[in-house]
mmCIF file of C-alpha atoms and ligand atoms in Angstrom:
data_model
loop_
_atom_site.group_PDB
_atom_site.id
_atom_site.type_symbol
_atom_site.label_atom_id
_atom_site.label_comp_id
_atom_site.label_asym_id
_atom_site.label_seq_id
_atom_site.Cartn_x
_atom_site.Cartn_y
_atom_site.Cartn_z
ATOM 1 C CA MET A 119 1.912 7.804 -15.654
ATOM 2 C CA LEU A 120 4.249 5.331 -14.547
ATOM 3 C CA ILE A 121 3.940 3.112 -11.024
ATOM 4 C CA LYS A 122 6.777 1.257 -9.528
ATOM 5 C CA VAL A 123 5.831 -1.279 -7.026
ATOM 6 C CA LEU A 124 8.767 -0.742 -4.126
ATOM 7 C CA GLY A 125 7.053 -3.276 -1.934
ATOM 8 C CA SER A 126 4.382 -5.850 -2.444
ATOM 9 C CA GLY A 127 4.351 -7.707 1.075
ATOM 10 C CA ALA A 128 2.137 -6.939 3.790
ATOM 11 C CA GLY A 129 3.619 -6.004 7.504
ATOM 12 C CA GLY A 130 6.731 -8.261 8.187
ATOM 13 C CA GLY A 131 7.268 -8.821 4.557
ATOM 14 C CA LEU A 132 8.362 -12.318 3.032
ATOM 15 C CA PRO A 133 9.804 -14.179 4.727
ATOM 16 C CA GLN A 134 8.799 -12.615 7.903
ATOM 17 C CA TRP A 135 11.610 -12.624 10.521
ATOM 18 C CA ASN A 136 10.086 -14.753 13.067
ATOM 19 C CA CYS A 137 7.927 -17.131 10.733
ATOM 20 C CA ASN A 138 8.495 -20.636 9.644
ATOM 21 C CA CYS A 139 5.457 -21.128 7.713
ATOM 22 C CA ALA A 140 5.719 -23.059 4.320
ATOM 23 C CA ASN A 141 5.834 -19.984 2.381
ATOM 24 C CA CYS A 142 8.778 -18.165 4.900
ATOM 25 C CA SER A 143 10.481 -21.387 5.138
ATOM 26 C CA ARG A 144 10.690 -21.788 1.406
ATOM 27 C CA ALA A 145 11.187 -18.017 0.427
ATOM 28 C CA ARG A 146 13.995 -18.210 3.056
ATOM 29 C CA ALA A 147 15.587 -21.308 1.467
ATOM 30 C CA GLY A 148 15.358 -19.866 -2.021
ATOM 31 C CA THR A 149 13.734 -22.795 -3.091
ATOM 32 C CA ASP A 150 10.412 -23.277 -5.153
ATOM 33 C CA GLY A 151 10.278 -19.665 -6.716
ATOM 34 C CA LEU A 152 8.626 -17.778 -3.814
ATOM 35 C CA LYS A 153 10.363 -14.216 -4.340
ATOM 36 C CA PRO A 154 11.154 -12.291 -1.152
ATOM 37 C CA ARG A 155 9.037 -9.309 -0.667
ATOM 38 C CA THR A 156 9.494 -5.886 1.298
ATOM 39 C CA GLN A 157 6.483 -4.098 2.823
ATOM 40 C CA SER A 158 3.992 -2.339 0.636
ATOM 41 C CA SER A 159 4.778 1.035 -0.998
ATOM 42 C CA ILE A 160 4.472 2.302 -4.371
ATOM 43 C CA ALA A 161 5.859 5.100 -6.136
ATOM 44 C CA VAL A 162 4.119 7.251 -9.072
ATOM 45 C CA SER A 163 5.327 9.678 -11.642
ATOM 46 C CA GLN A 164 4.112 11.510 -14.660
ATOM 47 C CA ASN A 165 7.451 12.696 -15.927
ATOM 48 C CA GLY A 166 9.921 9.836 -14.565
ATOM 49 C CA GLU A 167 11.789 12.254 -12.516
ATOM 50 C CA ASP A 168 9.548 13.630 -9.636
ATOM 51 C CA TRP A 169 7.953 11.085 -7.656
ATOM 52 C CA VAL A 170 5.318 10.775 -4.759
ATOM 53 C CA LEU A 171 5.565 7.898 -2.501
ATOM 54 C CA VAL A 172 2.625 6.442 -1.391
ATOM 55 C CA ASN A 173 3.283 4.971 2.011
ATOM 56 C CA ALA A 174 6.534 4.816 3.362
ATOM 57 C CA SER A 175 7.617 1.302 4.432
ATOM 58 C CA PRO A 176 10.132 0.390 7.337
ATOM 59 C CA ASP A 177 12.150 -1.279 4.054
ATOM 60 C CA LEU A 178 12.248 2.023 2.351
ATOM 61 C CA LEU A 179 16.068 2.510 2.322
ATOM 62 C CA ALA A 180 16.442 -0.922 0.725
ATOM 63 C CA GLN A 181 13.609 -0.170 -1.803
ATOM 64 C CA LEU A 182 15.346 3.216 -2.882
ATOM 65 C CA ARG A 183 18.659 1.383 -3.511
ATOM 66 C CA ALA A 184 16.736 -0.959 -5.797
ATOM 67 C CA HIS A 185 15.398 1.710 -7.649
ATOM 68 C CA PRO A 186 18.230 3.935 -8.782
ATOM 69 C CA ASP A 187 15.759 5.592 -11.147
ATOM 70 C CA LEU A 188 14.028 7.525 -8.306
ATOM 71 C CA GLN A 189 17.236 9.466 -8.157
ATOM 72 C CA PRO A 190 17.582 12.213 -10.773
ATOM 73 C CA GLY A 191 20.802 13.433 -8.853
ATOM 74 C CA ARG A 192 19.866 17.092 -9.630
ATOM 75 C CA SER A 193 22.067 18.569 -6.938
ATOM 76 C CA LEU A 194 24.668 17.426 -4.341
ATOM 77 C CA ARG A 195 21.710 16.369 -1.851
ATOM 78 C CA ASP A 196 18.384 15.572 -3.595
ATOM 79 C CA SER A 197 15.892 12.868 -4.308
ATOM 80 C CA GLY A 198 13.214 12.141 -6.721
ATOM 81 C CA ILE A 199 10.786 11.975 -3.822
ATOM 82 C CA THR A 200 8.837 15.089 -3.657
ATOM 83 C CA ALA A 201 6.231 14.136 -1.148
ATOM 84 C CA VAL A 202 4.535 11.252 0.639
ATOM 85 C CA ILE A 203 0.786 10.496 0.635
ATOM 86 C CA LEU A 204 -0.323 8.127 3.583
ATOM 87 C CA CYS A 205 -3.208 5.770 3.135
ATOM 88 C CA ASP A 206 -3.285 4.972 6.837
ATOM 89 C CA ALA A 207 -1.099 5.131 9.984
ATOM 90 C CA GLN A 208 -0.179 1.376 10.157
ATOM 91 C CA ILE A 209 3.548 0.810 11.282
ATOM 92 C CA ASP A 210 4.242 -0.969 7.809
ATOM 93 C CA HIS A 211 3.021 2.222 6.010
ATOM 94 C CA VAL A 212 4.473 4.981 8.137
ATOM 95 C CA THR A 213 7.942 3.844 9.604
ATOM 96 C CA GLY A 214 9.695 4.787 6.420
ATOM 97 C CA LEU A 215 9.363 8.452 7.379
ATOM 98 C CA LEU A 216 12.013 8.202 9.560
ATOM 99 C CA MET A 217 14.246 7.215 7.037
ATOM 100 C CA LEU A 218 13.844 10.549 5.311
ATOM 101 C CA ARG A 219 15.001 12.505 8.099
ATOM 102 C CA GLU A 220 18.154 13.733 5.982
ATOM 103 C CA ARG A 221 16.159 15.711 3.803
ATOM 104 C CA THR A 222 17.315 19.433 3.531
ATOM 105 C CA SER A 223 13.988 20.764 3.567
ATOM 106 C CA PRO A 224 10.677 19.703 5.585
ATOM 107 C CA LEU A 225 8.922 16.740 4.064
ATOM 108 C CA PRO A 226 5.419 17.333 2.311
ATOM 109 C CA LEU A 227 3.264 14.833 4.215
ATOM 110 C CA TYR A 228 -0.452 14.500 2.976
ATOM 111 C CA ALA A 229 -2.509 12.466 5.137
ATOM 112 C CA THR A 230 -6.226 12.811 6.684
ATOM 113 C CA ARG A 231 -6.608 14.640 9.980
ATOM 114 C CA PRO A 232 -6.961 11.350 11.952
ATOM 115 C CA VAL A 233 -3.607 9.889 10.576
ATOM 116 C CA LEU A 234 -1.877 13.132 11.115
ATOM 117 C CA ASP A 235 -3.301 12.934 14.774
ATOM 118 C CA ASP A 236 -2.176 9.381 15.136
ATOM 119 C CA LEU A 237 1.458 10.536 14.024
ATOM 120 C CA SER A 238 1.620 13.592 16.187
ATOM 121 C CA SER A 239 0.370 11.668 19.359
ATOM 122 C CA ALA A 240 0.306 8.037 19.921
ATOM 123 C CA PHE A 241 3.088 7.335 17.306
ATOM 124 C CA PRO A 242 4.607 10.979 17.434
ATOM 125 C CA LEU A 243 6.609 10.666 14.252
ATOM 126 C CA ILE A 244 5.872 14.245 13.172
ATOM 127 C CA PRO A 245 7.090 16.012 16.161
ATOM 128 C CA LEU A 246 10.039 13.702 16.208
ATOM 129 C CA LEU A 247 11.067 14.495 12.461
ATOM 130 C CA GLY A 248 10.688 18.237 13.795
ATOM 131 C CA HIS A 249 14.311 17.708 15.531
ATOM 132 C CA TYR A 250 15.390 16.765 11.771
ATOM 133 C CA CYS A 251 14.269 17.920 8.423
ATOM 134 C CA GLY A 252 10.633 18.729 9.809
ATOM 135 C CA VAL A 253 7.321 17.847 8.331
ATOM 136 C CA GLU A 254 5.049 19.884 6.263
ATOM 137 C CA PRO A 255 1.689 18.382 6.778
ATOM 138 C CA HIS A 256 -1.061 18.748 4.238
ATOM 139 C CA PRO A 257 -4.429 17.512 5.585
ATOM 140 C CA ILE A 258 -6.461 15.895 2.954
ATOM 141 C CA THR A 259 -10.099 15.021 3.009
ATOM 142 C CA PRO A 260 -11.918 12.077 1.466
ATOM 143 C CA GLY A 261 -13.812 12.814 -1.498
ATOM 144 C CA GLU A 262 -11.568 16.154 -2.107
ATOM 145 C CA SER A 263 -8.955 16.004 -4.710
ATOM 146 C CA PHE A 264 -5.874 17.600 -4.388
ATOM 147 C CA GLY A 265 -2.640 18.349 -6.334
ATOM 148 C CA ILE A 266 1.002 18.334 -5.380
ATOM 149 C CA GLU A 267 3.261 21.364 -6.171
ATOM 150 C CA PRO A 268 5.720 20.120 -8.834
ATOM 151 C CA LEU A 269 3.916 17.317 -9.916
ATOM 152 C CA THR A 270 2.003 19.234 -12.590
ATOM 153 C CA GLY A 271 -1.089 17.607 -14.083
ATOM 154 C CA MET A 272 -1.509 14.979 -11.543
ATOM 155 C CA ARG A 273 -4.361 14.582 -9.243
ATOM 156 C CA PHE A 274 -4.952 12.457 -6.190
ATOM 157 C CA THR A 275 -8.447 11.637 -4.641
ATOM 158 C CA PRO A 276 -8.646 10.164 -1.341
ATOM 159 C CA ILE A 277 -11.651 7.886 -0.702
ATOM 160 C CA ALA A 278 -12.729 6.802 2.802
ATOM 161 C CA ILE A 279 -12.910 3.027 3.286
ATOM 162 C CA GLU A 280 -13.706 0.760 6.025
ATOM 163 C CA SER A 281 -10.696 -0.889 7.289
ATOM 164 C CA ALA A 282 -9.131 -0.404 10.727
ATOM 165 C CA ALA A 283 -7.037 1.933 12.538
ATOM 166 C CA PRO A 284 -3.652 0.834 13.733
ATOM 167 C CA PRO A 285 -3.727 -1.306 17.012
ATOM 168 C CA TYR A 286 -1.832 1.680 18.649
ATOM 169 C CA SER A 287 -4.360 4.071 17.874
ATOM 170 C CA PRO A 288 -6.771 5.560 20.212
ATOM 171 C CA HIS A 289 -9.560 5.012 17.706
ATOM 172 C CA ARG A 290 -8.522 1.383 17.012
ATOM 173 C CA ASN A 291 -12.083 0.567 18.543
ATOM 174 C CA ALA A 292 -13.736 3.773 17.818
ATOM 175 C CA PRO A 293 -13.163 4.203 14.166
ATOM 176 C CA VAL A 294 -13.361 7.642 12.615
ATOM 177 C CA ALA A 295 -13.841 8.472 8.827
ATOM 178 C CA GLY A 296 -10.278 9.156 7.260
ATOM 179 C CA ASP A 297 -8.436 6.367 9.518
ATOM 180 C CA ASN A 298 -7.905 4.603 6.140
ATOM 181 C CA ILE A 299 -8.365 5.722 2.529
ATOM 182 C CA ALA A 300 -7.972 4.392 -0.782
ATOM 183 C CA LEU A 301 -6.411 6.719 -3.424
ATOM 184 C CA LEU A 302 -7.353 7.478 -6.674
ATOM 185 C CA ILE A 303 -4.263 8.823 -8.800
ATOM 186 C CA GLU A 304 -4.724 10.313 -12.049
ATOM 187 C CA SER A 305 -2.845 12.257 -14.895
ATOM 188 C CA VAL A 306 -5.271 15.123 -15.874
ATOM 189 C CA ALA A 307 -3.767 15.766 -19.126
ATOM 190 C CA THR A 308 -3.675 11.918 -20.303
ATOM 191 C CA GLY A 309 -6.727 10.664 -18.452
ATOM 192 C CA ALA A 310 -4.509 7.685 -17.023
ATOM 193 C CA ARG A 311 -6.101 6.719 -13.535
ATOM 194 C CA ALA A 312 -4.759 4.142 -10.890
ATOM 195 C CA PHE A 313 -6.800 2.934 -7.969
ATOM 196 C CA TYR A 314 -4.661 1.927 -4.808
ATOM 197 C CA ALA A 315 -5.895 0.399 -1.696
ATOM 198 C CA PRO A 316 -3.683 -1.775 0.292
ATOM 199 C CA GLY A 317 -5.899 -2.105 2.927
ATOM 200 C CA LEU A 318 -9.744 -2.715 2.101
ATOM 201 C CA MET A 319 -12.338 -4.376 4.200
ATOM 202 C CA HIS A 320 -15.479 -3.848 2.267
ATOM 203 C CA ALA A 321 -16.052 -2.439 -1.147
ATOM 204 C CA SER A 322 -18.704 0.367 -0.902
ATOM 205 C CA ASP A 323 -20.332 1.911 -3.871
ATOM 206 C CA THR A 324 -17.910 4.825 -3.954
ATOM 207 C CA ILE A 325 -14.925 2.239 -4.010
ATOM 208 C CA VAL A 326 -16.518 0.299 -6.778
ATOM 209 C CA THR A 327 -16.953 3.173 -8.923
ATOM 210 C CA ALA A 328 -13.632 4.581 -8.333
ATOM 211 C CA MET A 329 -11.919 1.245 -9.167
ATOM 212 C CA GLY A 330 -14.310 1.009 -12.389
ATOM 213 C CA ALA A 331 -12.820 4.587 -13.457
ATOM 214 C CA ALA A 332 -9.322 3.285 -13.172
ATOM 215 C CA GLN A 333 -7.186 1.357 -15.923
ATOM 216 C CA VAL A 334 -4.909 -0.035 -13.179
ATOM 217 C CA VAL A 335 -6.148 -1.363 -9.638
ATOM 218 C CA LEU A 336 -3.955 -2.378 -6.946
ATOM 219 C CA VAL A 337 -5.868 -3.717 -4.191
ATOM 220 C CA ASP A 338 -5.483 -5.589 -0.711
ATOM 221 C CA GLY A 339 -4.196 -8.980 -1.335
ATOM 222 C CA THR A 340 -3.312 -9.764 2.248
ATOM 223 C CA PHE A 341 -5.145 -12.988 2.625
ATOM 224 C CA TRP A 342 -6.410 -15.728 0.677
ATOM 225 C CA THR A 343 -9.182 -16.792 3.152
ATOM 226 C CA ASP A 344 -10.728 -14.748 6.019
ATOM 227 C CA THR A 345 -9.849 -17.273 8.424
ATOM 228 C CA GLU A 346 -6.111 -17.889 6.902
ATOM 229 C CA MET A 347 -4.202 -16.966 10.399
ATOM 230 C CA ILE A 348 -6.644 -18.728 12.478
ATOM 231 C CA ASP A 349 -6.425 -21.829 10.475
ATOM 232 C CA LEU A 350 -2.811 -21.560 10.637
ATOM 233 C CA GLY A 351 -2.748 -21.201 14.622
ATOM 234 C CA LEU A 352 -1.216 -17.923 14.038
ATOM 235 C CA SER A 353 -4.042 -15.451 15.361
ATOM 236 C CA ARG A 354 -7.556 -15.248 16.772
ATOM 237 C CA LYS A 355 -8.805 -12.869 14.354
ATOM 238 C CA ARG A 356 -10.051 -13.017 11.074
ATOM 239 C CA GLY A 357 -8.921 -11.017 8.244
ATOM 240 C CA THR A 358 -11.935 -8.853 8.118
ATOM 241 C CA GLU A 359 -11.284 -8.148 12.008
ATOM 242 C CA MET A 360 -7.946 -6.872 10.955
ATOM 243 C CA GLY A 361 -9.242 -4.607 8.094
ATOM 244 C CA HIS A 362 -8.620 -6.903 5.059
ATOM 245 C CA LEU A 363 -10.968 -8.482 2.742
ATOM 246 C CA ALA A 364 -9.853 -11.850 1.767
ATOM 247 C CA GLN A 365 -9.616 -13.247 -2.127
ATOM 248 C CA CYS A 366 -12.240 -15.819 -1.327
ATOM 249 C CA PRO A 367 -15.805 -15.251 -0.169
ATOM 250 C CA ALA A 368 -16.583 -15.265 3.305
ATOM 251 C CA ASN A 369 -19.421 -14.296 5.773
ATOM 252 C CA ASP A 370 -21.977 -14.238 2.773
ATOM 253 C CA ARG A 371 -19.768 -11.602 1.114
ATOM 254 C CA PRO A 372 -17.796 -11.818 -2.270
ATOM 255 C CA GLY A 373 -14.067 -11.626 -1.888
ATOM 256 C CA THR A 374 -11.738 -9.835 -3.800
ATOM 257 C CA ILE A 375 -11.635 -12.099 -6.906
ATOM 258 C CA ALA A 376 -15.485 -11.538 -7.175
ATOM 259 C CA LEU A 377 -14.820 -7.777 -6.655
ATOM 260 C CA LEU A 378 -12.331 -7.505 -9.490
ATOM 261 C CA ASP A 379 -14.158 -9.955 -11.702
ATOM 262 C CA GLY A 380 -16.703 -7.216 -11.784
ATOM 263 C CA LEU A 381 -14.479 -4.802 -13.458
ATOM 264 C CA PRO A 382 -13.714 -4.534 -17.257
ATOM 265 C CA SER A 383 -11.690 -7.218 -18.670
ATOM 266 C CA THR A 384 -9.295 -4.453 -19.798
ATOM 267 C CA THR A 385 -8.678 -3.337 -16.496
ATOM 268 C CA ARG A 386 -5.257 -4.245 -15.217
ATOM 269 C CA LYS A 387 -6.001 -6.128 -11.709
ATOM 270 C CA VAL A 388 -3.158 -6.435 -9.306
ATOM 271 C CA LEU A 389 -2.993 -7.778 -5.620
ATOM 272 C CA ILE A 390 -0.561 -5.869 -3.206
ATOM 273 C CA HIS A 391 0.213 -6.133 0.375
ATOM 274 C CA ILE A 392 0.268 -9.748 0.512
ATOM 275 C CA ASN A 393 0.621 -11.435 3.799
ATOM 276 C CA ASN A 394 3.572 -14.164 3.906
ATOM 277 C CA THR A 395 0.934 -16.825 4.821
ATOM 278 C CA ASN A 396 -0.902 -16.375 1.623
ATOM 279 C CA PRO A 397 -0.966 -19.361 -0.637
ATOM 280 C CA ILE A 398 -0.847 -17.208 -3.888
ATOM 281 C CA LEU A 399 2.740 -16.488 -3.179
ATOM 282 C CA ASP A 400 3.496 -20.009 -4.284
ATOM 283 C CA PRO A 401 3.517 -20.104 -7.994
ATOM 284 C CA ALA A 402 2.985 -24.079 -7.854
ATOM 285 C CA SER A 403 -0.315 -23.636 -5.653
ATOM 286 C CA ASP A 404 -4.047 -23.870 -6.592
ATOM 287 C CA ALA A 405 -4.760 -20.484 -5.251
ATOM 288 C CA HIS A 406 -2.218 -18.759 -7.436
ATOM 289 C CA ALA A 407 -3.445 -20.510 -10.417
ATOM 290 C CA ILE A 408 -7.007 -19.622 -9.459
ATOM 291 C CA VAL A 409 -6.071 -15.827 -9.177
ATOM 292 C CA ARG A 410 -4.204 -15.982 -12.546
ATOM 293 C CA GLU A 411 -7.109 -17.643 -14.400
ATOM 294 C CA HIS A 412 -9.281 -14.788 -13.239
ATOM 295 C CA GLY A 413 -6.771 -12.346 -14.925
ATOM 296 C CA ILE A 414 -5.532 -10.973 -11.731
ATOM 297 C CA GLU A 415 -1.714 -10.176 -11.304
ATOM 298 C CA ILE A 416 0.032 -10.970 -7.943
ATOM 299 C CA ALA A 417 2.255 -7.652 -7.371
ATOM 300 C CA GLU A 418 6.077 -8.437 -6.873
ATOM 301 C CA ASP A 419 8.669 -6.069 -5.801
ATOM 302 C CA GLY A 420 10.218 -3.901 -8.683
ATOM 303 C CA MET A 421 7.062 -4.202 -10.917
ATOM 304 C CA GLU A 422 6.390 -1.404 -13.224
ATOM 305 C CA LEU A 423 2.909 -0.531 -14.306
ATOM 306 C CA GLN A 424 2.501 1.787 -17.035
ATOM 307 C CA VAL A 425 -0.999 3.604 -16.879
ATOM 308 C CA GLN A 426 -2.895 4.568 -20.083
ATOM 309 C CA PRO A 427 -6.027 5.560 -20.857
HETATM 310 C C1 HKS B 777 1.887 -11.942 10.200
HETATM 311 C C2 HKS B 777 1.448 -10.637 9.912
HETATM 312 C C3 HKS B 777 -0.050 -10.304 9.617
HETATM 313 C C4 HKS B 777 -0.430 -8.900 9.075
HETATM 314 C C5 HKS B 777 -1.767 -8.617 9.579
HETATM 315 C C6 HKS B 777 -2.044 -7.398 9.225
HETATM 316 C C7 HKS B 777 -2.973 -6.721 11.702
HETATM 317 C C8 HKS B 777 -2.495 -5.511 12.174
HETATM 318 C C9 HKS B 777 -3.627 -4.972 12.743
HETATM 319 C C10 HKS B 777 -1.395 -6.319 8.460
HETATM 320 C C11 HKS B 777 -0.294 -6.532 7.826
HETATM 321 C C12 HKS B 777 0.318 -8.118 8.248
HETATM 322 N N1 HKS B 777 2.330 -10.112 8.877
HETATM 323 N N2 HKS B 777 -1.748 -4.602 11.438
HETATM 324 O O1 HKS B 777 1.815 -12.172 11.497
HETATM 325 O O2 HKS B 777 1.712 -12.784 9.705
HETATM 326 O O3 HKS B 777 -4.529 -5.619 13.646
HETATM 327 O O4 HKS B 777 -4.180 -3.848 12.299
HETATM 328 O O5 HKS B 777 -1.796 -5.150 8.215
HETATM 329 O O6 HKS B 777 0.487 -6.057 7.024
HETATM 330 S S1 HKS B 777 -3.601 -6.593 10.010
HETATM 331 ZN ZN1 ZN B 778 -0.135 -4.045 6.644
HETATM 332 ZN ZN1 ZN B 779 5.249 -17.022 7.174
#
């Protein structure tokens, strides 16, 4: 099973268009080795020809151009992207659906009921796409595994997580189960398993178990500290208030470094959905060194992860 990291950044990417923080300024200038990052999304395939997109970023078209291998070219109008699975309804994870409107058949879209509801009302991408290719909605339920037609031998298990519905959602302040999911992706034939959670606020026992069962874990790398945006004067909210667990411990709770330390040393651990403010993006920073000392990788656009049992 192969995973391609199409985008490794959080919403806004790196550099973020309106940001002049140290990371964005240096990424813009092309100095100091800070690589630009598009907004988070991965593509997964078993056979290298049929791909499922997990989250559809606003940068989708640029990401597809950067990955010609996602284009098998089997007919005059064709794409390797068979279906899209959504982890939530955040703008940085769903806006790319609009970029798929030229499809010649309805887009198979796998998402929870609350996410499909948000995309049918508050941010009505689904009815809107009805005027173009149309959407074939497949409601998914946390805890219930599903398959996707042409991707034989692959199974997907949504796991409910505590995070946050998007700011525009009617359940922003009244969360419901299924607003956010993590995804366990497996190849039934080989036993290869990957865990993907670009937004994670708290690791429940179910989440820890799912991460422990995977050979590759891609997890929320948004913030280095819980107060990162506050400390920079960029927000009044903590990471946890925005649905993101930081790498460092906070509020008497372990951070993602400690969480990943609890996994077997053979597990490949990767931080993804990294915000432009996060010091780990600077290869010369202490934060970067600390993460690497813990055997944790920092996702980059174009990164390929071969998942093997
Ligand atoms: C910046 C943004 C920070 C950022 C925050 C979040 C906030 C919002 C919410 C996020 C993301 C990027 N790039 N989506 O100003 O530096 O309140 O739910 O998900 O991708 S969380
Ligand atoms: Zn985000
Ligand atoms: Zn910045």
